Coordinates of C-alpha atoms and ligand atoms in Angstrom, one line a residue:
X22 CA 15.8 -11.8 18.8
X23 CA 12.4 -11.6 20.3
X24 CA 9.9 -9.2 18.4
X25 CA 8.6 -6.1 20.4
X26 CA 6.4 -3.4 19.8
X27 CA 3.6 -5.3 18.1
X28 CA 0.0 -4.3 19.0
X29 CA -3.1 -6.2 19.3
X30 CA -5.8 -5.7 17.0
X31 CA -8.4 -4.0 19.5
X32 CA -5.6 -2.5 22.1
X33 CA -5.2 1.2 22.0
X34 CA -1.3 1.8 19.9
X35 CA 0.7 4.0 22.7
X36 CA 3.8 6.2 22.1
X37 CA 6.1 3.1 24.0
X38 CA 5.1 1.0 20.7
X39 CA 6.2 3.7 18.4
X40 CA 9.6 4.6 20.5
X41 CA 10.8 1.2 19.3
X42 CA 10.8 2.9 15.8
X43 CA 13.0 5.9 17.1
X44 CA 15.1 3.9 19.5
X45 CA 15.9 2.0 15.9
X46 CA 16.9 4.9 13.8
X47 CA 19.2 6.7 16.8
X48 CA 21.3 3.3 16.7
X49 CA 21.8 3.3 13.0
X50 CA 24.7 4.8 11.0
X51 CA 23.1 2.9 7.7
X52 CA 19.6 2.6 6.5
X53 CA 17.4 0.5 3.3
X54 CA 13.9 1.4 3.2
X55 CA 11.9 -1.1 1.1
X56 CA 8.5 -0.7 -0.3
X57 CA 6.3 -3.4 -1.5
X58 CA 5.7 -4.5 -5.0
X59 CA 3.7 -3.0 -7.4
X60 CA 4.0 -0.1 -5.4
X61 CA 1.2 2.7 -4.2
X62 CA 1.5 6.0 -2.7
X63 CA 1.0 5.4 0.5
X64 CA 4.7 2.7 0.5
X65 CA 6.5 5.1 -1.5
X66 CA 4.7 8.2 0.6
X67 CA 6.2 6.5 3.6
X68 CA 9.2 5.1 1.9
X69 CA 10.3 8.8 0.5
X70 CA 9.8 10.4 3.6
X71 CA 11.2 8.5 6.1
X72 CA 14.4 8.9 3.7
X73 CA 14.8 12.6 3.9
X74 CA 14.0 12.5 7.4
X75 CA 17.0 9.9 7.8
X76 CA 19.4 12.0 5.1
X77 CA 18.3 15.5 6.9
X78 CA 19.9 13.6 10.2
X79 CA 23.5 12.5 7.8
X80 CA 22.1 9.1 8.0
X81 CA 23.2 7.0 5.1
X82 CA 20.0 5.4 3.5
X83 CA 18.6 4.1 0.5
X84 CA 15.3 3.7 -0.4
X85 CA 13.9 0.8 -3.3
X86 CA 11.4 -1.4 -4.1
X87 CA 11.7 -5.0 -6.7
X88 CA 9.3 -4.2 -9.0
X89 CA 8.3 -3.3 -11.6
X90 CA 11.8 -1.0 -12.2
X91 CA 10.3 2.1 -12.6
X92 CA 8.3 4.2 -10.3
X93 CA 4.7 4.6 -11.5
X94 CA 4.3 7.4 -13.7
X95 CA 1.8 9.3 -11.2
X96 CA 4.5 9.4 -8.0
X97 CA 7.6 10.9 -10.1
X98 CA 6.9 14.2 -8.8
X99 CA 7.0 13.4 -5.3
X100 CA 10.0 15.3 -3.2
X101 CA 12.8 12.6 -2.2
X102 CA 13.2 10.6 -5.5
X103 CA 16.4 10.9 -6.2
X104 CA 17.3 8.7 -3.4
X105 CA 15.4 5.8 -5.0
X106 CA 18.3 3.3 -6.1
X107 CA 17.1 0.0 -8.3
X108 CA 16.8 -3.3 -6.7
X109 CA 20.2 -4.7 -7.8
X110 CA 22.1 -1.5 -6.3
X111 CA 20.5 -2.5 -2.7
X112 CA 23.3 -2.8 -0.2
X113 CA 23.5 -6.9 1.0
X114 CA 24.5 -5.4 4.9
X115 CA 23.1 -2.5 6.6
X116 CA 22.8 -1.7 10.4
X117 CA 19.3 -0.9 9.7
X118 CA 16.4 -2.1 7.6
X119 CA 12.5 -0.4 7.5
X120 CA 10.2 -2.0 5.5
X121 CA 6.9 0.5 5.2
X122 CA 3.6 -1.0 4.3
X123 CA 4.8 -4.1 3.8
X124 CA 2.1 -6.5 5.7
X125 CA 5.0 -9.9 4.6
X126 CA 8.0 -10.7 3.7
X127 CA 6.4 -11.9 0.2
X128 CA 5.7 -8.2 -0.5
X129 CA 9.7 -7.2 -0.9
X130 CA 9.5 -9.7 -3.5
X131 CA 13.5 -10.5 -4.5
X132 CA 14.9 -7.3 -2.3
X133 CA 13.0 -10.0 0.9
X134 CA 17.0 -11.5 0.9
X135 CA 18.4 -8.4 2.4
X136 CA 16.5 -8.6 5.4
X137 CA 19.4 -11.5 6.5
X138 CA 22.3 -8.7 6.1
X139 CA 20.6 -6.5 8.7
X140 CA 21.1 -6.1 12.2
X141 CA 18.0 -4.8 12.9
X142 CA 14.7 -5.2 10.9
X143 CA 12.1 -2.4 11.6
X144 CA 8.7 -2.9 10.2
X145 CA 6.3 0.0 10.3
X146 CA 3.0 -0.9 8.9
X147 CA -1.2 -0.6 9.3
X148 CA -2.5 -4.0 7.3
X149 CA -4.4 -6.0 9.9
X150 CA -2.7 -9.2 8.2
X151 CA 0.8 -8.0 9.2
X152 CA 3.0 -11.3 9.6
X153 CA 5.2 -9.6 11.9
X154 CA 8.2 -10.2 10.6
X155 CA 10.5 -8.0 11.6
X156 CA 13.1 -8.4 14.5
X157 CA 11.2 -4.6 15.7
X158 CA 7.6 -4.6 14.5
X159 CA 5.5 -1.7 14.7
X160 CA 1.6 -1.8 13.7
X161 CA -0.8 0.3 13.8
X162 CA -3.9 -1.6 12.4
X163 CA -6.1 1.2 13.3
X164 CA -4.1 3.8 11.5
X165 CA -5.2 5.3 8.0
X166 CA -2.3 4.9 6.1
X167 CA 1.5 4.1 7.2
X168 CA 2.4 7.6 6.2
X169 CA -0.1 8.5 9.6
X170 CA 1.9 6.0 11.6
X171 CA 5.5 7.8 10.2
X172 CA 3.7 11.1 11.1
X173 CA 3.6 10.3 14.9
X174 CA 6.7 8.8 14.6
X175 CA 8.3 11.5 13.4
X176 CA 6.9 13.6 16.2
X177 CA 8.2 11.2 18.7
X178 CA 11.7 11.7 16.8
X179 CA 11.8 15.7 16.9
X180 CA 11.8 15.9 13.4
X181 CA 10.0 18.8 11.7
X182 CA 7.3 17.7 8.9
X183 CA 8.3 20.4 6.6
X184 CA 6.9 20.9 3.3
X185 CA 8.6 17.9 1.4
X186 CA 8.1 15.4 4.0
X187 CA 4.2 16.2 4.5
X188 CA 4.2 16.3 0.9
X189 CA 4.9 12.1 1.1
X190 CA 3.1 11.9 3.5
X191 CA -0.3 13.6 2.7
X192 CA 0.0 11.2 -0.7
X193 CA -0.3 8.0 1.4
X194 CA -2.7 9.7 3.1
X195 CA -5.3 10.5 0.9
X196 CA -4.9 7.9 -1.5
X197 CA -5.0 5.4 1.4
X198 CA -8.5 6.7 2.9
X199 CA -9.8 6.8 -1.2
X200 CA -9.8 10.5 -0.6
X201 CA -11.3 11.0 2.8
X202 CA -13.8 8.6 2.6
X203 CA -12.0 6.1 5.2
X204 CA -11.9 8.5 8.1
X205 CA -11.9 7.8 11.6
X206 CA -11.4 11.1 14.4
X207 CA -8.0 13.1 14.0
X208 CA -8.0 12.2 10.0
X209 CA -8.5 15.2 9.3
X210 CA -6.3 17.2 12.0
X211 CA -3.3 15.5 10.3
X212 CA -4.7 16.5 7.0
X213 CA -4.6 20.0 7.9
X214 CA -1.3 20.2 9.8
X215 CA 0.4 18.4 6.2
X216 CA -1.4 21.4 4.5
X217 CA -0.6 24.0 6.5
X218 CA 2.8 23.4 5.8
X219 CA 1.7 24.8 2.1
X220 CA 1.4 22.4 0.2
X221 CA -1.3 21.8 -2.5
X222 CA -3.7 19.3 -1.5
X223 CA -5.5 19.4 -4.9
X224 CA -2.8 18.8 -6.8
X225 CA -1.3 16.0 -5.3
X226 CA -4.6 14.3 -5.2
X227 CA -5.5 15.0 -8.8
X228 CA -2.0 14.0 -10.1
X229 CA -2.3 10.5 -8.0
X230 CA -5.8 9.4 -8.5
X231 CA -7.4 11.4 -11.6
X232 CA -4.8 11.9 -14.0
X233 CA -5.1 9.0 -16.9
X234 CA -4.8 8.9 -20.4
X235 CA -7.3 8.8 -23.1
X236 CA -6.9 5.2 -23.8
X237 CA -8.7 4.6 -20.1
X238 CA -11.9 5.6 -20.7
X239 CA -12.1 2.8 -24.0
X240 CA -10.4 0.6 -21.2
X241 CA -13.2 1.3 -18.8
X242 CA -15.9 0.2 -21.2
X243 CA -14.5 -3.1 -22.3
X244 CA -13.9 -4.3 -18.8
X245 CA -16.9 -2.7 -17.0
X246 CA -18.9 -4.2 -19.9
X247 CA -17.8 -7.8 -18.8
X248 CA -18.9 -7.0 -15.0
X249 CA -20.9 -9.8 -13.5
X250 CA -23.0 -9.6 -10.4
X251 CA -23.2 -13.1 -8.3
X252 CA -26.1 -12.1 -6.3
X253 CA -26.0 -15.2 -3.6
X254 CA -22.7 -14.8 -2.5
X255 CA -22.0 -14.6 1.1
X256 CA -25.0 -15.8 1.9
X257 CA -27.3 -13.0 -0.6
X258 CA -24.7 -10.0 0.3
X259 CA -23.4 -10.4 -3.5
X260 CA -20.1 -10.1 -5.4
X261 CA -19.7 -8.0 -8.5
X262 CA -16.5 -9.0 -10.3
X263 CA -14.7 -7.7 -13.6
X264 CA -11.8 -9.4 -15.4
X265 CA -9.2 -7.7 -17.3
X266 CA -6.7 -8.8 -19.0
X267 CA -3.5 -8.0 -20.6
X268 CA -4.7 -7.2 -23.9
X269 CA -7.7 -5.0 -22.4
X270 CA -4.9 -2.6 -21.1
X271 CA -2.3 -3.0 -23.8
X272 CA 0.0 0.6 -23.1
X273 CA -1.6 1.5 -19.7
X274 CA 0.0 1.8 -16.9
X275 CA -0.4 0.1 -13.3
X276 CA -2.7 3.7 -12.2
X277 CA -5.2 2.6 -14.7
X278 CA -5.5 -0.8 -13.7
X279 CA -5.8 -0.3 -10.1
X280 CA -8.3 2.2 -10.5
X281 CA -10.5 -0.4 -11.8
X282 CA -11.7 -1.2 -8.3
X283 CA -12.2 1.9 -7.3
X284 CA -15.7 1.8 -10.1
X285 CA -16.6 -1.9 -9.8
X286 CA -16.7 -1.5 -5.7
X287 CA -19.5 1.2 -6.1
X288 CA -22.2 -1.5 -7.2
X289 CA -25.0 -1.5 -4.7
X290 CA -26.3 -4.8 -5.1
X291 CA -23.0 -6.6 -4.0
X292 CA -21.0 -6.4 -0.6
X293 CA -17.7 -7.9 -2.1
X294 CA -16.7 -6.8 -5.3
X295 CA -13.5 -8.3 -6.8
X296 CA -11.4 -7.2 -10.3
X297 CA -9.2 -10.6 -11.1
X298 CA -6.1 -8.5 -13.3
X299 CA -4.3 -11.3 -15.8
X300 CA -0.4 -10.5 -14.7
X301 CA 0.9 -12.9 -17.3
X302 CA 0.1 -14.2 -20.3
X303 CA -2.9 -15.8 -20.6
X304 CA -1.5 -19.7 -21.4
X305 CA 0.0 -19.1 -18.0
X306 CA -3.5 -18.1 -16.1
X307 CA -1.6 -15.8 -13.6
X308 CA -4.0 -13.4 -12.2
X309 CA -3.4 -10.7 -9.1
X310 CA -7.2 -10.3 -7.0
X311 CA -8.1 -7.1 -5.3
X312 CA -10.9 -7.3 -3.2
X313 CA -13.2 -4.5 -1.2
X314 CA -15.6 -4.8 1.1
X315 CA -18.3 -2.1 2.3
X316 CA -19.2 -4.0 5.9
X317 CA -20.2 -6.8 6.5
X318 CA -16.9 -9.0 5.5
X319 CA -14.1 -9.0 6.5
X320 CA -11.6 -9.0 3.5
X321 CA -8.8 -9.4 5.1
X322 CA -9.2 -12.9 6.6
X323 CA -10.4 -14.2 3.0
X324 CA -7.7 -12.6 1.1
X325 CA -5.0 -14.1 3.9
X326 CA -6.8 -17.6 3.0
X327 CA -5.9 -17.4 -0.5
X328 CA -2.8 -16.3 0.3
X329 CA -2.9 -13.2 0.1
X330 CA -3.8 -10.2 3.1
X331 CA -4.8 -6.5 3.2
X332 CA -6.7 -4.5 5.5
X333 CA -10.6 -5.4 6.2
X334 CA -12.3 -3.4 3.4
X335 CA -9.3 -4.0 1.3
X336 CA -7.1 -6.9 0.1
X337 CA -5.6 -8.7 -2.3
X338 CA -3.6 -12.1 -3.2
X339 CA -2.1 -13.8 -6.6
X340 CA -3.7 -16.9 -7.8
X341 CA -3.2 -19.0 -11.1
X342 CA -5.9 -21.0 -13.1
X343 CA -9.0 -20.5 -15.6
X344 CA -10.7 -17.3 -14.2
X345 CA -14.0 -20.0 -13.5
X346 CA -11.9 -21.4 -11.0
X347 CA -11.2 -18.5 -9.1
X348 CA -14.6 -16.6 -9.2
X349 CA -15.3 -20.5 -7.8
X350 CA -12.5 -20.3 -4.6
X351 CA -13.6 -16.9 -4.1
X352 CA -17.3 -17.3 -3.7
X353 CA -16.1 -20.7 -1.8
X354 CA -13.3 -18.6 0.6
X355 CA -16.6 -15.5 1.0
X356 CA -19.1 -18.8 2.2
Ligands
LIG27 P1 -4.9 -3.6 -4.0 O1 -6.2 -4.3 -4.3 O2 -5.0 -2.1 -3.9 O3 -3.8 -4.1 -4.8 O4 -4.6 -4.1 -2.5 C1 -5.4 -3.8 -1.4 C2 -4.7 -4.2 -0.1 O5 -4.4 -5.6 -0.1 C3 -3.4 -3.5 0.0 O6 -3.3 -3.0 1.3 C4 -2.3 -4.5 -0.3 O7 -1.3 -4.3 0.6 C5 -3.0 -5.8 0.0 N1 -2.6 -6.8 -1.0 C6 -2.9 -6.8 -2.3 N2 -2.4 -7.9 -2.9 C7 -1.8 -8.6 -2.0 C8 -1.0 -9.8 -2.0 O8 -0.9 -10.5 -3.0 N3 -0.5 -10.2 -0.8 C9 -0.7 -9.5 0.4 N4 -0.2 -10.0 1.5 N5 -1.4 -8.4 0.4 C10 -1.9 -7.9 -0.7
LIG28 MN1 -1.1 1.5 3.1

């Protein structure tokens, strides 16, 4: 089947390109929605939501992601959980499959062979780097977060955002724009319509972003203590870097770690900043790469030429080998 509904980066994303998305779930009798690996709030914002808005209609669906098998500690609280089903309960054929900030196929990691028992495969999704793989594909690379693109979706469908479903979708939301700070005009209007429905918008962001254990803050000072600036990358723009690895978060969870970036990125002398995070151990060299940018780079396009992809101030990829050797590809891939 041809893929429709896809937008160009620069062209303005129309109502026709989300109707696909609607046309999709009126034809379904069965749904999976899959979230990516290593999952955030904005997949599992999108992924929960877009399942009670399914089950409010008496449409069968599940909703899973591969890994790892539980849901970060941080999201457990979020309304719709209980029709989370684990990876090897994932039905092999469904009419309907919607994958929700997944920007490739690699990002379903082993749940990517059920997209072959589907008759349709929907993919609703923001990350500029978006492969396109779906048999329906619709992108928004100019949206905040895919929870925004669900939101107009949802209007489109004549389904009410009520309380629980702005709830999923106001987590995506903030956590995707690092609290408001990626904003672009109507951020905000969405923000207030998801909190007019009462919900608490503290709350939600303090239990997803600043809720960690003791054990962080000695975390924090090994690994920020390591930090190195390489002041000549990208042509003088800098890189600041930090490396951690497993034994440096020994008992954290995956909020911890990720939140890493969110510290190193800040450093004014650097335009790229990168945390290289040790996913195996260490005889193996397997490390996963977040990268941000503040301007000038696009991180995107480097991250997609290590394999990887994102959006354009952030991305990511895997990559195995002595951490020298990456810091090397990296300043290499940043030119
Ligand atoms: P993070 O650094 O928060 O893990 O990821 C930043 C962005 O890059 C996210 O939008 C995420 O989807 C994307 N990303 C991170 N790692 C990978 C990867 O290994 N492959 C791809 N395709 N995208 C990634
Ligand atoms: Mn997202």
């Amino acid at each position: 089947m041809t893929a429709t509904g896809s937008s160009a980066v620069d062209e303005p994303f129309g109502d026709d390109q989300l109707k696909v998305a609607v046309d999709a779930f009126e034809a379904a009798t069965s749904v999976t929605v899959l979230c990516h690996v290593q999952p955030d709030a904005d997949t599992i914002g999108s992924g929960l939501a877009l399942g009670l808005a399914l089950e409010r209609r008496g449409i069968a669906v599940q909703v899973s992601f591969a890994e790892p098998d539980r849901l970060p500690a941080s999201m457990r609280d979020l309304p719709g959980t209980d029709l989370l089903v684990p990876a090897d309960e994932v039905a092999r054929a469904v009419d309907l499959i919607v994958t929700v900030d997944c920007g490739s196929t690699g990002r379903l990691g082993s749940l990517a062979d059920r997209l072959d028992g589907a008759d349709t495969v929907l993919v609703i999704d923001h990350h500029r780097s978006n492969t396109r793989f779906g048999t329906v594909n619709v992108i928004d690379v100019k949206a905040e977060s895919t929870t925004a693109v669900l939101a107009r979706i949802f209007d489109l469908w004549d389904t009410e955002i009520d309380r629980d479903i702005a709830h999923c979708l106001y987590a995506g939301l903030v956590t995707d724009t690092g609290s408001f700070r990626w904003v672009r005009p109507g951020t905000h209007v969405l923000a207030e319509r998801l909190l007019a429905t009462g919900i608490d918008g503290g709350a939600i962001a303090r239990t997803l972003l600043d809720n960690h254990p003791f054990g962080w803050l000695p975390m924090l000072s090994t690994v920020l203590g390591s930090a190195q600036l390489v002041a000549d990358a990208h042509g003088g723009d800098g890189l600041v870097y930090a490396v951690v690895r497993r034994a440096d978060v020994e008992g954290l969870g995956s909020e911890e770690i990720e939140s890493i970036i969110d510290i190193v990125r800040t450093a004014t002398e650097a335009e790229v900043a990168a945390v290289f995070k040790e996913t195996e151990a260490s005889t193996r060299h397997e490390w996963a790469v977040s990268l941000r940018s503040k301007n000038a780079v696009d991180v995107s396009t480097v991250a997609t030429g290590l394999g990887g992809g994102g959006h354009r101030f952030a991305a990511g990829y895997t990559a195995s080998g002595p951490i020298e050797d990456l810091v090397a590809s990296l300043c290499a891939a940043l030119g």
